[in-house]
Amino acid sequence: MVDDLGAAKALRRSGLHAWLKVDCGYHRAGVAPESAYALEVAKELGEERGVFFDGILSHSGHAYRTTNRDEAAEVAESERLVMVRFGQRLATVGIPVRGISVGSTPAMAAVRDLTGVTEARPGNYVFYDRTMVLIGACRPTDVGVTVLATVVSHQPGASHFIVDAGALALSKDPGPGHGDLPQAMGAVQRHPELTVATLSQEHGLIRAASPAELEGRFRVGERLEIVPNHSCLTVAHFDVYHVLRGGRVVERWPIARGR
Amino acid sequence: MVDDLGAAKALRRSGLHAWLKVDCGYHRAGVAPESAYALEVAKELGEERGVFFDGILSHSGHAYRTTNRDEAAEVAESERLVMVRFGQRLATVGIPVRGISVGSTPAMAAVRDLTGVTEARPGNYVFYDRTMVLIGACRPTDVGVTVLATVVSHQPGASHFIVDAGALALSKDPGPGHGDLPQAMGAVQRHPELTVATLSQEHGLIRAASPAELEGRFRVGERLEIVPNHSCLTVAHFDVYHVLRGGRVVERWPIARGR
């Protein structure tokens, strides 16, 4: 993945496959598709001097800033148009565009038209998470990953209790901060009356509206499932998935990681 | 570590060692030291029916909410007083208190008196981080861990560039949010003119005041060191430390992790 002329030149005679990264509106990385520079980098790759030019690639990260599927569908369509038009621009100057790769989970969850697109890469799509629910990309029941947490402290008369899932389990991802979306560090499955209020390193603080709501409930040793704000960052903290079917663990899958 | 009567009773005949967790003012977990409940749990442990009662333990997490050493020293002293007095309260009713364990990194960095304390557990103390610098717990040169990041995207005319250290490397810890402390997702070592503005999963966005500040600098492939907001969460993402002496890697230490 390349968006830099120097890097594109350095790929000559490497025998590697390369995608040209294009800024489709997120404005993080990628060449600006209308720019002269974009054409310059594309030409360098398209001449294929010892490199395979696989196509053009974008990431519509701005789809995370939407609050419903219609808005996300608009982002998806604008991403498609930017990419297909840029592909046409390259084709008219004789640069072959073999692939057009797009994607972000909110955009893919809402997309209506993929004409001209050859690949999509919605990473979070496999599990979804609390963020995806909040921005309308999926329903709560679509979320496929939770963290099993144990109550480790619950003082008499308190309106909160503590679980052993903190930032080292759930990550410190705050979830979406735009619109009027409710702020929390996760959601307790089947307990909408509870708020994952704060996470410190090893601890999660779960709050109720009043001590009365917790009286006799959520005793030390009890377990609950927490829906993470960001499933990717959460999963990266663990070594194994416990795969459930009908509430029972039926398989254990190792999580590939290593850095 | 116990702060629950049911858990204390369940420890009978376990042969385990136990510490009684005390709330020293952080109000997250731990028995309230003035409460009847605290005495009840302490008695259960102190009778040592097949359990070893090692002592009382606190965590002064509220020391993270200070902005200078004097404030942190006040937290440390109040933690010490709470714990020593609670220890005396237990002693007067015949409950032996073998150890008094306190600690948080900001408190330990500022503490003036440890009379009566037998142990301190300041976890972050070994490396410090950007948060510790901001709240005055240490100087910038005291920070002992950085993440080596590579510039992976820098578009011509942009006032930002992208590095390959995102939330999966640095964590999403936002650093301190209190007082007038500057908000950023980390600091670039030796480049106070740059801001680690945002982190997405795999990418860090480093911003300058203007494109002119970046012209001809920080090209794709260049490396820089990032001081994390929270060294504990950062380190937990990696498998190995690269130990530097005089700017050269002299050892590689495996990082113990596994979940």
Coordinates of C-alpha atoms in Angstrom, one line a residue:
Chain A
M1 CA 0.0 0.0 0.0
V2 CA 1.6 3.2 -1.2
D3 CA 0.7 6.9 -1.4
D4 CA 4.2 8.3 -1.8
L5 CA 6.3 8.9 -4.9
G6 CA 9.6 8.0 -3.2
A7 CA 8.2 4.8 -1.8
A8 CA 6.7 3.9 -5.3
K9 CA 10.1 4.4 -6.9
A10 CA 11.8 2.4 -4.1
L11 CA 9.5 -0.5 -5.1
R12 CA 11.1 -0.8 -8.6
R13 CA 12.5 -4.2 -9.2
S14 CA 11.2 -5.4 -5.9
G15 CA 8.8 -8.0 -7.4
L16 CA 6.2 -6.9 -4.9
H17 CA 2.5 -6.2 -5.4
A18 CA 1.4 -2.7 -4.7
W19 CA -1.9 -0.8 -4.2
L20 CA -2.1 2.9 -4.5
K21 CA -3.8 4.4 -1.5
V22 CA -6.3 7.2 -2.3
D23 CA -7.9 9.7 0.0
C24 CA -11.7 9.2 -0.6
G25 CA -12.7 12.0 1.9
Y26 CA -11.3 10.8 5.2
H27 CA -8.2 13.0 4.9
R28 CA -5.9 10.8 6.9
A29 CA -3.7 9.1 4.3
G30 CA -3.8 8.6 0.5
V31 CA -3.1 10.7 -2.5
A32 CA -5.7 13.4 -3.3
P33 CA -7.5 11.9 -6.3
E34 CA -7.7 15.2 -8.3
S35 CA -4.1 16.2 -7.8
A36 CA -1.2 16.1 -10.2
Y37 CA 0.8 14.2 -7.5
A38 CA -1.8 11.3 -7.6
L39 CA -1.2 10.9 -11.3
E40 CA 2.6 11.0 -10.8
V41 CA 2.5 8.2 -8.2
A42 CA 0.0 6.2 -10.3
K43 CA 2.2 6.5 -13.3
E44 CA 5.3 5.3 -11.4
L45 CA 3.4 2.2 -10.2
G46 CA 1.5 1.7 -13.5
E47 CA 4.6 1.4 -15.5
E48 CA 5.3 -1.7 -13.5
R49 CA 9.1 -1.5 -13.6
G50 CA 9.5 -4.7 -11.6
V51 CA 6.4 -4.2 -9.4
F52 CA 2.9 -5.4 -9.8
F53 CA 0.3 -2.7 -9.8
D54 CA -2.8 -4.3 -8.3
G55 CA -5.1 -1.3 -8.2
I56 CA -6.4 1.6 -6.1
L57 CA -7.5 1.4 -2.5
S58 CA -9.4 3.6 0.0
H59 CA -10.6 3.6 3.6
S60 CA -13.8 5.5 4.3
G61 CA -13.0 6.1 8.0
H62 CA -15.3 9.2 8.0
A63 CA -18.2 6.7 7.9
Y64 CA -17.6 6.3 11.6
R65 CA -18.7 9.9 12.1
T66 CA -22.3 9.2 10.9
T67 CA -25.3 8.4 13.1
N68 CA -27.5 6.3 10.8
R69 CA -27.5 4.1 7.8
D70 CA -28.6 6.8 5.4
E71 CA -25.6 9.0 6.2
A72 CA -23.3 6.0 6.1
A73 CA -24.7 5.0 2.7
E74 CA -23.9 8.5 1.4
V75 CA -20.3 8.1 2.5
A76 CA -20.2 4.7 0.8
E77 CA -21.6 6.1 -2.4
S78 CA -19.2 9.1 -2.4
E79 CA -16.3 6.7 -1.7
R80 CA -17.4 4.6 -4.7
L81 CA -17.7 7.6 -7.0
V82 CA -14.3 9.0 -6.0
M83 CA -12.6 5.7 -6.6
V84 CA -14.4 4.8 -9.8
R85 CA -13.8 8.2 -11.3
F86 CA -10.1 8.1 -10.3
G87 CA -9.9 4.7 -11.9
Q88 CA -11.4 6.2 -15.1
R89 CA -8.9 9.1 -14.9
L90 CA -6.0 6.6 -14.7
A91 CA -7.5 4.5 -17.6
T92 CA -7.7 7.5 -19.9
V93 CA -4.0 8.1 -19.5
G94 CA -3.2 4.5 -20.1
I95 CA -2.6 3.3 -16.6
P96 CA -4.2 -0.1 -16.0
V97 CA -6.4 -0.3 -12.9
R98 CA -6.9 -4.0 -12.1
G99 CA -8.7 -3.6 -8.7
I100 CA -10.7 -1.0 -6.9
S101 CA -10.8 -1.7 -3.2
V102 CA -12.9 0.2 -0.7
G103 CA -14.2 -0.1 2.7
S104 CA -15.0 0.6 6.3
T105 CA -17.5 -1.3 8.4
P106 CA -20.2 1.4 8.7
A107 CA -20.0 2.1 4.9
M108 CA -20.2 -1.6 4.1
A109 CA -23.1 -2.1 6.5
A110 CA -25.1 0.5 4.6
V111 CA -23.8 0.4 1.1
R112 CA -26.4 0.3 -1.8
D113 CA -24.3 0.1 -4.9
L114 CA -20.9 -1.4 -5.5
T115 CA -20.7 -0.9 -9.3
G116 CA -17.1 -0.7 -10.3
V117 CA -15.8 -1.9 -7.0
T118 CA -13.8 -5.2 -7.0
E119 CA -13.1 -5.6 -3.3
A120 CA -14.2 -4.3 0.1
R121 CA -12.3 -4.5 3.4
P122 CA -14.7 -3.9 6.3
G123 CA -12.5 -5.1 9.2
N124 CA -14.9 -4.6 12.2
Y125 CA -17.7 -6.2 10.2
V126 CA -17.0 -9.7 11.5
F127 CA -18.0 -8.9 15.1
Y128 CA -19.5 -5.4 15.2
D129 CA -19.5 -3.7 18.6
R130 CA -21.2 -1.0 20.8
T131 CA -19.9 1.7 18.5
M132 CA -21.6 0.1 15.4
V133 CA -24.8 -0.3 17.3
L134 CA -24.8 3.4 18.4
I135 CA -24.2 4.7 14.9
G136 CA -26.9 2.5 13.5
A137 CA -24.6 0.1 11.5
C138 CA -26.2 -3.0 13.2
R139 CA -28.7 -4.1 15.8
P140 CA -27.6 -5.0 19.3
T141 CA -28.2 -8.7 18.6
D142 CA -25.8 -8.6 15.7
V143 CA -22.7 -8.0 17.9
G144 CA -20.7 -11.2 18.0
V145 CA -18.1 -10.6 20.7
T146 CA -18.3 -10.0 24.4
V147 CA -15.8 -10.0 27.3
L148 CA -16.7 -12.3 30.2
A149 CA -16.1 -10.3 33.3
T150 CA -16.2 -11.2 37.0
V151 CA -17.4 -8.9 39.8
V152 CA -14.4 -8.4 42.1
S153 CA -15.7 -5.6 44.4
H154 CA -19.1 -4.5 45.5
Q155 CA -19.3 -2.5 48.7
P156 CA -22.6 -2.5 50.7
G157 CA -24.7 0.6 49.9
A158 CA -22.6 1.5 46.8
S159 CA -24.3 2.5 43.5
H160 CA -21.4 0.9 41.6
F161 CA -19.4 -2.3 41.5
I162 CA -16.1 -3.3 40.0
V163 CA -15.3 -6.0 37.5
D164 CA -12.0 -7.5 36.4
A165 CA -12.3 -6.2 32.9
G166 CA -10.5 -2.9 32.5
A167 CA -8.5 -1.2 29.8
L168 CA -6.3 -4.3 29.4
A169 CA -9.4 -6.3 28.4
L170 CA -11.7 -3.8 26.7
S171 CA -9.2 -1.1 25.5
K172 CA -9.6 2.6 26.3
D173 CA -11.6 3.2 23.1
P174 CA -14.3 5.7 24.2
G175 CA -16.7 4.9 21.4
P176 CA -18.3 7.5 19.2
G177 CA -18.0 11.1 20.6
H178 CA -20.2 12.8 18.0
G179 CA -23.9 13.6 17.9
D180 CA -25.9 13.0 21.1
L181 CA -24.7 9.4 21.4
P182 CA -24.5 8.1 25.1
Q183 CA -20.9 8.0 26.5
A184 CA -19.8 4.8 28.1
M185 CA -16.8 2.5 28.0
G186 CA -18.9 -0.5 26.9
A187 CA -22.3 -2.0 27.5
V188 CA -23.4 -4.8 29.9
Q189 CA -25.1 -7.5 27.9
R190 CA -28.8 -7.9 29.0
H191 CA -28.5 -5.1 31.5
P192 CA -29.3 -1.7 29.9
E193 CA -29.9 -0.3 33.4
L194 CA -26.1 -0.5 34.0
T195 CA -23.4 1.8 32.7
V196 CA -19.8 0.9 32.1
A197 CA -18.8 4.2 33.6
T198 CA -15.0 4.2 33.6
L199 CA -12.1 1.8 32.9
S200 CA -8.8 1.9 34.7
Q201 CA -6.0 -0.5 33.8
E202 CA -7.3 -3.7 35.4
H203 CA -10.8 -2.6 36.6
G204 CA -14.1 -1.6 35.1
L205 CA -16.5 0.5 37.1
I206 CA -20.2 -0.4 36.5
R207 CA -22.7 2.2 37.7
A208 CA -26.4 2.0 38.4
A209 CA -28.8 4.9 39.0
S210 CA -28.9 4.2 42.7
P211 CA -27.7 1.7 45.4
A212 CA -31.2 0.3 45.6
E213 CA -30.9 -1.0 42.0
L214 CA -27.9 -3.1 43.0
E215 CA -29.0 -4.3 46.4
G216 CA -28.5 -8.1 46.6
R217 CA -27.4 -8.2 42.9
F218 CA -24.0 -8.5 41.3
R219 CA -22.2 -10.1 44.2
V220 CA -18.4 -10.7 44.1
G221 CA -17.8 -13.7 42.0
E222 CA -20.8 -13.2 39.7
R223 CA -20.1 -13.0 36.0
L224 CA -21.4 -10.7 33.2
E225 CA -20.7 -10.1 29.6
I226 CA -19.5 -6.7 28.4
V227 CA -20.0 -5.6 24.8
P228 CA -16.9 -3.6 23.9
N229 CA -16.8 -0.2 22.3
H230 CA -14.3 -1.4 19.7
S231 CA -14.1 -5.2 19.1
C232 CA -10.8 -5.0 17.1
L233 CA -8.8 -3.4 20.0
T234 CA -10.5 -5.7 22.5
V235 CA -9.8 -8.9 20.7
A236 CA -6.1 -7.8 20.2
H237 CA -5.7 -8.1 24.0
F238 CA -6.5 -11.8 24.1
D239 CA -4.8 -15.0 23.0
V240 CA -7.9 -17.2 22.4
Y241 CA -11.6 -16.9 21.4
H242 CA -14.1 -19.0 23.3
V243 CA -16.7 -19.9 20.6
L244 CA -20.2 -20.2 22.0
R245 CA -23.2 -22.0 20.5
G246 CA -26.4 -21.9 22.5
G247 CA -24.6 -20.4 25.5
R248 CA -22.0 -23.2 25.7
V249 CA -18.3 -23.1 24.7
V250 CA -18.0 -25.4 21.7
E251 CA -14.5 -24.4 20.4
R252 CA -11.4 -22.4 21.3
W253 CA -9.7 -20.6 18.5
P254 CA -6.3 -19.1 18.9
I255 CA -6.0 -15.4 18.1
A256 CA -3.1 -14.6 15.8
R257 CA -1.0 -11.9 17.3
G258 CA 2.6 -11.1 17.9
R259 CA 4.7 -7.9 18.0
Chain B
M1 CA -6.9 -9.2 47.8
V2 CA -10.3 -9.1 49.4
D3 CA -12.9 -6.4 50.4
D4 CA -16.0 -8.6 50.6
L5 CA -17.3 -10.6 53.6
G6 CA -18.5 -13.5 51.4
A7 CA -15.2 -13.8 49.7
A8 CA -13.3 -13.6 53.1
K9 CA -15.5 -16.4 54.4
A10 CA -14.9 -18.4 51.2
L11 CA -11.2 -18.2 51.9
R12 CA -11.5 -20.3 55.1
R13 CA -9.3 -23.4 55.0
S14 CA -7.9 -22.3 51.6
G15 CA -4.4 -22.0 52.9
L16 CA -4.1 -18.8 50.9
H17 CA -2.6 -15.5 51.8
A18 CA -5.0 -12.5 51.9
W19 CA -4.8 -8.7 52.0
L20 CA -7.8 -6.6 53.0
K21 CA -8.4 -3.9 50.4
V22 CA -9.2 -0.5 51.9
D23 CA -10.7 2.5 50.3
C24 CA -8.2 5.3 51.0
G25 CA -10.2 8.0 49.2
Y26 CA -10.2 6.9 45.6
H27 CA -13.7 5.4 46.0
R28 CA -13.3 2.6 43.5
A29 CA -12.9 -0.6 45.5
G30 CA -12.1 -1.4 49.1
V31 CA -13.9 -1.3 52.4
A32 CA -14.7 2.1 53.9
P33 CA -12.2 2.3 56.8
E34 CA -14.6 3.9 59.3
S35 CA -17.4 1.4 58.6
A36 CA -18.7 -1.5 60.7
Y37 CA -18.4 -3.6 57.6
A38 CA -14.7 -3.0 57.3
L39 CA -14.3 -4.4 60.9
E40 CA -16.5 -7.3 60.1
V41 CA -14.4 -8.4 57.1
A42 CA -11.1 -7.7 58.9
K43 CA -12.3 -9.9 61.8
E44 CA -13.1 -12.7 59.5
L45 CA -9.7 -12.6 57.9
G46 CA -7.9 -11.8 61.2
E47 CA -9.2 -14.9 62.9
E48 CA -7.1 -16.8 60.3
R49 CA -9.3 -19.9 60.1
G50 CA -7.1 -21.6 57.5
V51 CA -6.1 -18.3 55.8
F52 CA -3.0 -16.1 56.3
F53 CA -3.9 -12.4 56.9
D54 CA -1.0 -10.5 55.5
G55 CA -2.3 -7.0 56.0
I56 CA -4.2 -4.1 54.6
L57 CA -3.7 -2.6 51.2
S58 CA -4.8 0.6 49.3
H59 CA -4.5 2.2 45.9
S60 CA -4.4 6.0 45.8
G61 CA -5.7 6.3 42.2
H62 CA -7.0 9.8 43.0
A63 CA -3.3 10.9 42.9
Y64 CA -3.7 10.8 39.1
R65 CA -6.1 13.7 39.4
T66 CA -3.4 16.1 40.8
T67 CA -1.4 18.5 38.7
N68 CA 1.8 18.9 40.9
R69 CA 3.9 17.2 43.4
D70 CA 2.5 19.1 46.4
E71 CA -1.0 18.0 45.6
A72 CA 0.2 14.4 45.1
A73 CA 2.2 14.5 48.3
E74 CA -1.1 15.5 50.1
V75 CA -2.8 12.5 48.6
A76 CA 0.1 10.3 49.7
E77 CA -0.1 11.6 53.2
S78 CA -3.8 11.2 53.5
E79 CA -3.5 7.6 52.2
R80 CA -0.8 6.9 54.8
L81 CA -2.9 8.4 57.6
V82 CA -6.1 6.4 56.5
M83 CA -4.1 3.2 56.5
V84 CA -2.1 3.7 59.6
R85 CA -5.2 4.7 61.6
F86 CA -7.2 1.8 60.2
G87 CA -4.3 -0.5 61.2
Q88 CA -4.5 1.0 64.7
R89 CA -8.2 0.5 64.8
L90 CA -7.8 -3.2 64.0
A91 CA -5.0 -3.6 66.5
T92 CA -7.1 -2.2 69.3
V93 CA -9.7 -4.9 68.7
G94 CA -7.0 -7.6 68.6
I95 CA -6.7 -8.1 64.9
P96 CA -3.0 -8.4 63.9
V97 CA -2.0 -6.2 61.0
R98 CA 1.3 -7.6 59.6
G99 CA 1.6 -5.3 56.6
I100 CA 0.4 -1.9 55.4
S101 CA 0.7 -1.6 51.7
V102 CA 0.0 1.6 49.8
G103 CA 0.7 3.1 46.5
S104 CA 0.2 4.8 43.2
T105 CA 2.9 6.2 41.0
P106 CA 2.1 9.9 41.4
A107 CA 1.8 9.5 45.2
M108 CA 5.1 7.5 45.4
A109 CA 6.8 10.1 43.2
A110 CA 5.9 12.8 45.7
V111 CA 5.7 11.1 49.1
R112 CA 7.5 12.7 52.1
D113 CA 6.7 10.3 54.9
L114 CA 6.1 6.6 54.9
T115 CA 6.0 6.0 58.7
G116 CA 4.0 2.9 59.4
V117 CA 3.9 1.8 55.8
T118 CA 5.6 -1.6 55.1
E119 CA 5.2 -1.8 51.3
A120 CA 4.4 0.4 48.3
R121 CA 3.3 -0.7 44.9
P122 CA 3.7 2.1 42.3
G123 CA 3.3 0.2 39.0
N124 CA 3.9 2.9 36.5
Y125 CA 7.0 4.1 38.4
V126 CA 9.4 1.9 36.5
F127 CA 8.9 3.8 33.2
Y128 CA 6.7 6.8 33.8
D129 CA 5.0 8.3 30.7
R130 CA 3.5 11.5 29.2
T131 CA 0.8 11.5 31.9
M132 CA 3.3 11.5 34.7
V133 CA 5.2 14.4 33.1
L134 CA 2.0 16.4 32.7
I135 CA 0.9 16.0 36.3
G136 CA 4.4 16.8 37.5
A137 CA 5.4 13.4 38.9
C138 CA 8.6 13.3 36.8
R139 CA 10.7 15.3 34.3
P140 CA 10.5 14.5 30.6
T141 CA 13.9 12.9 30.7
D142 CA 12.8 10.5 33.4
V143 CA 10.5 8.6 31.0
G144 CA 12.0 5.3 30.2
V145 CA 9.9 3.8 27.4
T146 CA 9.0 5.0 23.9
V147 CA 7.5 3.4 20.8
L148 CA 9.6 3.5 17.7
A149 CA 7.3 4.5 14.8
T150 CA 7.8 4.8 11.1
V151 CA 6.3 7.5 8.9
V152 CA 4.0 5.7 6.5
S153 CA 2.2 8.6 4.8
H154 CA 3.0 12.2 4.3
Q155 CA 1.2 14.0 1.5
P156 CA 2.7 17.1 -0.2
G157 CA 1.4 20.3 1.3
A158 CA -0.2 18.5 4.3
S159 CA 0.2 19.8 7.9
H160 CA 0.1 16.3 9.2
F161 CA 1.7 12.9 8.5
I162 CA 0.9 9.4 9.5
V163 CA 2.9 6.9 11.5
D164 CA 2.4 3.1 11.9
A165 CA 1.8 3.5 15.7
G166 CA -1.9 3.7 16.4
A167 CA -4.1 2.4 19.2
L168 CA -2.7 -1.1 18.8
A169 CA 0.7 0.2 19.7
L170 CA 0.1 3.2 22.1
S171 CA -3.4 2.3 23.4
K172 CA -6.3 4.8 23.4
D173 CA -5.5 6.2 26.8
P174 CA -6.2 9.9 26.4
G175 CA -3.9 11.0 29.2
P176 CA -5.0 13.3 32.0
G177 CA -8.2 15.2 31.2
H178 CA -8.3 17.5 34.2
G179 CA -6.9 21.0 34.8
D180 CA -5.6 22.8 31.8
L181 CA -3.2 20.0 30.7
P182 CA -2.7 19.8 26.9
Q183 CA -4.7 17.1 25.2
A184 CA -2.8 14.7 22.9
M185 CA -2.5 10.9 22.4
G186 CA 1.3 10.9 23.1
A187 CA 4.3 13.1 22.6
V188 CA 7.0 12.9 19.9
Q189 CA 10.4 12.7 21.5
R190 CA 12.7 15.6 20.8
H191 CA 9.9 17.3 18.7
P192 CA 7.7 19.5 21.0
E193 CA 6.5 21.3 17.8
L194 CA 4.6 18.2 16.8
T195 CA 1.3 16.9 18.3
V196 CA 0.1 13.3 18.3
A197 CA -3.3 14.5 17.4
T198 CA -5.4 11.3 16.9
L199 CA -4.9 7.5 17.0
S200 CA -6.9 5.1 14.9
Q201 CA -6.4 1.4 15.1
E202 CA -3.1 1.1 13.2
H203 CA -2.3 4.7 12.5
G204 CA -1.2 7.8 14.4
L205 CA -1.8 11.2 13.0
I206 CA 1.0 13.7 13.9
R207 CA 0.1 17.3 13.3
A208 CA 2.2 20.5 12.9
A209 CA 1.1 24.1 13.1
S210 CA 1.4 24.5 9.4
P211 CA 2.5 22.6 6.2
A212 CA 5.6 24.8 6.1
E213 CA 6.8 23.2 9.4
L214 CA 6.8 19.8 7.8
E215 CA 8.2 20.7 4.3
G216 CA 11.0 18.3 3.4
R217 CA 10.9 16.7 6.9
F218 CA 9.4 13.4 8.2
R219 CA 9.5 11.6 4.9
V220 CA 7.9 8.2 4.4
G221 CA 10.3 5.6 6.0
E222 CA 11.7 8.0 8.6
R223 CA 11.5 6.9 12.2
L224 CA 10.6 8.7 15.4
E225 CA 10.0 7.9 19.0
I226 CA 6.7 8.4 20.7
V227 CA 6.3 8.8 24.4
P228 CA 3.1 7.1 25.3
N229 CA 0.3 8.6 27.5
H230 CA 0.2 5.4 29.6
S231 CA 3.3 3.1 29.5
C232 CA 1.5 0.1 31.1
L233 CA -1.2 -0.2 28.4
T234 CA 1.4 0.5 25.7
V235 CA 3.9 -2.1 26.9
A236 CA 1.1 -4.7 27.2
H237 CA 0.7 -4.5 23.4
F238 CA 4.2 -5.8 22.7
D239 CA 6.1 -9.1 23.1
V240 CA 9.6 -7.8 23.6
Y241 CA 11.5 -4.8 25.0
H242 CA 14.4 -3.4 23.0
V243 CA 16.7 -2.2 25.7
L244 CA 18.8 0.8 24.7
R245 CA 22.1 2.1 26.1
G246 CA 23.6 5.2 24.4
G247 CA 21.1 5.0 21.6
R248 CA 22.0 1.4 20.7
V249 CA 20.0 -1.8 21.3
V250 CA 22.0 -3.8 23.8
E251 CA 19.4 -6.4 24.9
R252 CA 16.0 -7.8 24.1
W253 CA 13.8 -8.7 27.0
P254 CA 10.6 -10.7 26.5
I255 CA 7.4 -9.1 27.9
A256 CA 5.5 -11.6 30.0
R257 CA 1.9 -11.6 28.8
G258 CA -0.8 -14.1 28.0
R259 CA -4.6 -14.1 28.3

